[in-house]
Amino acid sequence: GYVRTFLDHANDPVAKLRIYVYSIRSASAVGDSAQAIEIGRRALASAGHRLPETTEEADAVVQEIRARLSLSDAQVDVRVIPHIPSTGTGADTPYEQDLVRAPVLQDPVAAGCQAILAALVPPVYFVRIDLLGALSSISLALSVTHGLDHSGAFVLTLHAVLVRSRFGNNAEAFAYGRAAIAFFERTRGSPLACPTYKVYSSHVAIWTLPIDAVLETFRQSIAYGMEY
């Protein structure tokens, strides 16, 4: 009751998004994944974003954002390609704007939306996995536009899984995963570091790196889990 009253009367969009995150987590905690998703849908709508209702709509969102961004694996992480020739224009090329060195997200509304999307991952995974690709695509678009934060880095690993499973692009998937890990390597940890490193290890790196390297990040995920 109090939460609904606050959301109905609050004028601060950032504060509302923060309360929506807690509402999603509360619904998820009691096993009401469908309600959690509906709360998330209202939260995103309040910030001008739409979480699809149907599988067909979700597929269309994935395709539209993928076509609009047109990111190659090199644009995500220049380190996956040995050398990218300079344009000689003095201006940054798309390859120099890779996500590995993306700025830390500063826009509070975009950060609130990323927190909503990250909170939606468990309920969507449990009862509406057909929406997961659209969710990760929306998050990717926010990261490209505004920069990365802990929530965006976590969801980036799920987008890596989408890219590999749906589009069969191992190099691009690995680049997304590396971008997520690189974010935590250059910033402090957070409760989302554990699932980020876990998904990266078990669903992304395992297809590309030697097992010793995979186990290294797996152990890091356990360390983050114990810390947070």
Tab-separated table of C-alpha atoms in Angstrom:
chain	number	residue	atom	x	y	z
A	1	GLY	CA	0.000	0.000	0.000
A	2	TYR	CA	2.691	2.494	0.972
A	3	VAL	CA	4.750	1.664	-2.119
A	4	ARG	CA	1.782	2.136	-4.430
A	5	THR	CA	0.948	5.446	-2.760
A	6	PHE	CA	4.526	6.648	-3.138
A	7	LEU	CA	4.670	5.666	-6.797
A	8	ASP	CA	1.351	7.375	-7.497
A	9	HIS	CA	2.410	10.677	-5.952
A	10	ALA	CA	6.197	10.944	-6.270
A	11	ASN	CA	7.525	13.419	-8.819
A	12	ASP	CA	11.155	12.296	-8.767
A	13	PRO	CA	11.622	9.767	-11.625
A	14	VAL	CA	14.903	8.475	-10.205
A	15	ALA	CA	13.377	7.821	-6.784
A	16	LYS	CA	10.454	6.040	-8.432
A	17	LEU	CA	12.777	3.777	-10.401
A	18	ARG	CA	14.645	2.935	-7.201
A	19	ILE	CA	11.406	1.919	-5.476
A	20	TYR	CA	10.365	-0.088	-8.533
A	21	VAL	CA	13.596	-2.101	-8.219
A	22	TYR	CA	12.730	-3.039	-4.641
A	23	SER	CA	9.191	-3.901	-5.699
A	24	ILE	CA	10.475	-6.226	-8.427
A	25	ARG	CA	12.831	-7.935	-5.995
A	26	SER	CA	10.070	-8.307	-3.413
A	27	ALA	CA	7.720	-9.950	-5.905
A	28	SER	CA	10.536	-12.221	-7.090
A	29	ALA	CA	11.413	-13.177	-3.522
A	30	VAL	CA	7.912	-14.533	-2.872
A	31	GLY	CA	7.883	-16.409	-6.175
A	32	ASP	CA	5.526	-14.089	-8.063
A	33	SER	CA	7.628	-13.736	-11.206
A	34	ALA	CA	4.697	-12.653	-13.349
A	35	GLN	CA	3.941	-9.759	-11.002
A	36	ALA	CA	7.618	-8.818	-10.903
A	37	ILE	CA	7.640	-8.580	-14.699
A	38	GLU	CA	4.520	-6.416	-14.735
A	39	ILE	CA	6.088	-4.077	-12.179
A	40	GLY	CA	9.204	-3.891	-14.315
A	41	ARG	CA	7.135	-3.176	-17.400
A	42	ARG	CA	5.453	-0.225	-15.633
A	43	ALA	CA	8.812	1.017	-14.384
A	44	LEU	CA	10.405	1.002	-17.820
A	45	ALA	CA	7.342	2.659	-19.345
A	46	SER	CA	7.672	5.487	-16.818
A	47	ALA	CA	11.113	6.212	-18.307
A	48	GLY	CA	10.050	5.869	-21.938
A	49	HIS	CA	11.059	2.256	-22.571
A	50	ARG	CA	8.827	-0.644	-23.479
A	51	LEU	CA	9.322	-4.255	-22.467
A	52	PRO	CA	7.558	-6.393	-25.096
A	53	GLU	CA	4.465	-8.402	-24.261
A	54	THR	CA	4.789	-11.237	-26.779
A	55	THR	CA	7.510	-13.454	-28.195
A	56	GLU	CA	7.034	-11.902	-31.623
A	57	GLU	CA	7.415	-8.381	-30.248
A	58	ALA	CA	10.509	-9.431	-28.307
A	59	ASP	CA	12.104	-10.906	-31.426
A	60	ALA	CA	11.373	-7.701	-33.312
A	61	VAL	CA	13.071	-5.634	-30.580
A	62	VAL	CA	16.177	-7.830	-30.773
A	63	GLN	CA	16.365	-7.451	-34.542
A	64	GLU	CA	15.663	-3.715	-34.533
A	65	ILE	CA	18.284	-2.867	-31.904
A	66	ARG	CA	20.848	-5.201	-33.455
A	67	ALA	CA	20.355	-3.589	-36.864
A	68	ARG	CA	20.388	-0.067	-35.409
A	69	LEU	CA	23.586	-0.522	-33.408
A	70	SER	CA	25.356	-2.729	-35.976
A	71	LEU	CA	28.148	-3.508	-33.521
A	72	SER	CA	30.877	-5.880	-34.616
A	73	ASP	CA	33.034	-7.821	-32.187
A	74	ALA	CA	35.814	-5.298	-32.845
A	75	GLN	CA	33.580	-2.398	-31.889
A	76	VAL	CA	32.767	-4.105	-28.614
A	77	ASP	CA	36.369	-4.945	-27.764
A	78	VAL	CA	39.245	-3.853	-30.008
A	79	ARG	CA	41.511	-6.382	-28.329
A	80	VAL	CA	39.871	-9.284	-30.185
A	81	ILE	CA	41.463	-7.995	-33.409
A	82	PRO	CA	45.253	-7.569	-33.605
A	83	HIS	CA	45.255	-4.249	-35.440
A	84	ILE	CA	42.677	-1.740	-36.599
A	85	PRO	CA	44.122	0.747	-39.112
A	86	SER	CA	43.767	4.408	-38.210
A	87	THR	CA	41.466	6.516	-40.336
A	88	GLY	CA	43.982	9.340	-40.220
A	89	THR	CA	41.181	11.841	-39.702
A	90	GLY	CA	41.929	12.537	-36.070
A	91	ALA	CA	38.374	11.532	-35.173
A	92	ASP	CA	37.523	8.443	-33.197
A	93	THR	CA	36.525	5.483	-35.338
A	94	PRO	CA	33.746	3.162	-34.169
A	95	TYR	CA	36.496	0.703	-33.194
A	96	GLU	CA	37.974	3.250	-30.806
A	97	GLN	CA	34.607	3.603	-29.116
A	98	ASP	CA	34.644	0.009	-27.830
A	99	LEU	CA	32.553	-0.991	-24.807
A	100	VAL	CA	35.612	-2.208	-22.920
A	101	ARG	CA	36.596	1.433	-22.436
A	102	ALA	CA	33.087	2.846	-22.303
A	103	PRO	CA	32.623	5.635	-19.764
A	104	VAL	CA	30.925	4.905	-16.474
A	105	LEU	CA	27.214	5.625	-16.759
A	106	GLN	CA	26.333	9.008	-15.210
A	107	ASP	CA	22.709	9.601	-16.242
A	108	PRO	CA	20.585	8.709	-13.176
A	109	VAL	CA	17.479	7.808	-15.166
A	110	ALA	CA	19.445	5.502	-17.482
A	111	ALA	CA	21.093	3.968	-14.406
A	112	GLY	CA	17.664	3.407	-12.879
A	113	CYS	CA	16.502	1.672	-16.048
A	114	GLN	CA	19.571	-0.556	-16.040
A	115	ALA	CA	18.834	-1.488	-12.421
A	116	ILE	CA	15.263	-2.361	-13.421
A	117	LEU	CA	16.492	-4.561	-16.276
A	118	ALA	CA	18.992	-6.348	-14.041
A	119	ALA	CA	16.320	-6.956	-11.396
A	120	LEU	CA	14.048	-8.397	-14.091
A	121	VAL	CA	16.546	-11.056	-15.157
A	122	PRO	CA	15.514	-13.733	-12.592
A	123	PRO	CA	11.722	-13.471	-13.080
A	124	VAL	CA	12.075	-13.251	-16.868
A	125	TYR	CA	14.405	-16.254	-16.834
A	126	PHE	CA	11.954	-18.293	-14.762
A	127	VAL	CA	8.656	-17.607	-16.539
A	128	ARG	CA	9.234	-15.506	-19.705
A	129	ILE	CA	12.620	-16.474	-21.073
A	130	ASP	CA	11.330	-15.511	-24.516
A	131	LEU	CA	11.701	-11.874	-23.388
A	132	LEU	CA	15.315	-12.191	-22.245
A	133	GLY	CA	16.838	-11.254	-25.604
A	134	ALA	CA	14.756	-8.092	-25.806
A	135	LEU	CA	15.683	-7.230	-22.220
A	136	SER	CA	19.410	-7.599	-22.903
A	137	SER	CA	19.093	-5.676	-26.172
A	138	ILE	CA	17.413	-2.723	-24.442
A	139	SER	CA	20.179	-2.764	-21.847
A	140	LEU	CA	22.861	-2.863	-24.552
A	141	ALA	CA	21.333	0.161	-26.285
A	142	LEU	CA	21.416	2.069	-22.993
A	143	SER	CA	25.059	1.088	-22.422
A	144	VAL	CA	26.109	2.203	-25.896
A	145	THR	CA	24.324	5.533	-25.453
A	146	HIS	CA	25.105	6.341	-21.818
A	147	GLY	CA	28.028	4.145	-20.726
A	148	LEU	CA	28.318	1.094	-18.491
A	149	ASP	CA	27.431	0.506	-14.863
A	150	HIS	CA	27.274	-2.648	-12.732
A	151	SER	CA	23.765	-3.537	-13.895
A	152	GLY	CA	24.561	-2.948	-17.551
A	153	ALA	CA	27.746	-5.020	-17.301
A	154	PHE	CA	25.820	-7.925	-15.763
A	155	VAL	CA	23.142	-7.876	-18.465
A	156	LEU	CA	25.891	-7.623	-21.088
A	157	THR	CA	26.912	-11.205	-20.253
A	158	LEU	CA	23.364	-12.337	-20.978
A	159	HIS	CA	23.477	-10.501	-24.286
A	160	ALA	CA	26.649	-12.415	-25.045
A	161	VAL	CA	24.708	-15.655	-24.532
A	162	LEU	CA	22.006	-14.382	-26.899
A	163	VAL	CA	24.540	-13.479	-29.591
A	164	ARG	CA	26.158	-16.882	-29.472
A	165	SER	CA	22.982	-18.982	-29.245
A	166	ARG	CA	20.822	-17.027	-31.665
A	167	PHE	CA	23.321	-15.585	-34.134
A	168	GLY	CA	26.148	-18.099	-33.792
A	169	ASN	CA	28.820	-15.424	-33.427
A	170	ASN	CA	31.354	-16.672	-30.864
A	171	ALA	CA	33.787	-13.787	-31.374
A	172	GLU	CA	31.123	-11.129	-30.803
A	173	ALA	CA	29.730	-13.007	-27.802
A	174	PHE	CA	33.172	-13.259	-26.242
A	175	ALA	CA	33.763	-9.550	-26.857
A	176	TYR	CA	30.584	-8.662	-24.955
A	177	GLY	CA	31.607	-10.945	-22.121
A	178	ARG	CA	35.076	-9.412	-21.981
A	179	ALA	CA	33.563	-5.921	-21.922
A	180	ALA	CA	31.493	-6.897	-18.878
A	181	ILE	CA	34.479	-8.344	-17.038
A	182	ALA	CA	36.677	-5.387	-18.001
A	183	PHE	CA	34.167	-3.029	-16.385
A	184	PHE	CA	34.546	-4.743	-13.020
A	185	GLU	CA	38.325	-4.929	-13.460
A	186	ARG	CA	38.506	-1.147	-13.684
A	187	THR	CA	35.869	-0.306	-11.077
A	188	ARG	CA	35.010	-1.536	-7.626
A	189	GLY	CA	33.052	-4.721	-7.119
A	190	SER	CA	29.349	-4.930	-6.321
A	191	PRO	CA	26.743	-7.622	-5.588
A	192	LEU	CA	26.330	-7.981	-9.366
A	193	ALA	CA	29.997	-8.891	-9.863
A	194	CYS	CA	29.334	-12.464	-8.727
A	195	PRO	CA	26.622	-13.287	-11.312
A	196	THR	CA	28.538	-11.363	-13.992
A	197	TYR	CA	31.662	-13.462	-13.542
A	198	LYS	CA	29.597	-16.632	-13.188
A	199	VAL	CA	27.640	-16.184	-16.432
A	200	TYR	CA	30.804	-15.098	-18.232
A	201	SER	CA	32.653	-18.202	-17.066
A	202	SER	CA	29.950	-20.817	-17.580
A	203	HIS	CA	28.240	-19.488	-20.718
A	204	VAL	CA	30.738	-17.273	-22.572
A	205	ALA	CA	34.393	-17.930	-21.816
A	206	ILE	CA	33.926	-21.698	-21.794
A	207	TRP	CA	33.468	-21.652	-25.585
A	208	THR	CA	36.618	-19.625	-26.256
A	209	LEU	CA	39.273	-19.852	-23.540
A	210	PRO	CA	41.348	-22.705	-22.092
A	211	ILE	CA	39.776	-24.314	-19.046
A	212	ASP	CA	42.396	-22.831	-16.697
A	213	ALA	CA	41.366	-19.316	-17.711
A	214	VAL	CA	37.698	-20.181	-17.289
A	215	LEU	CA	38.294	-21.565	-13.799
A	216	GLU	CA	40.146	-18.385	-12.858
A	217	THR	CA	37.092	-16.190	-13.474
A	218	PHE	CA	34.840	-18.852	-11.951
A	219	ARG	CA	36.869	-18.644	-8.745
A	220	GLN	CA	36.588	-14.861	-8.909
A	221	SER	CA	32.794	-15.160	-9.078
A	222	ILE	CA	32.876	-17.264	-5.898
A	223	ALA	CA	35.107	-14.696	-4.193
A	224	TYR	CA	32.695	-11.897	-5.100
A	225	GLY	CA	29.773	-14.012	-3.881
A	226	MET	CA	31.447	-14.485	-0.507
A	227	GLU	CA	32.313	-10.801	-0.281
A	228	TYR	CA	28.875	-9.469	-1.159
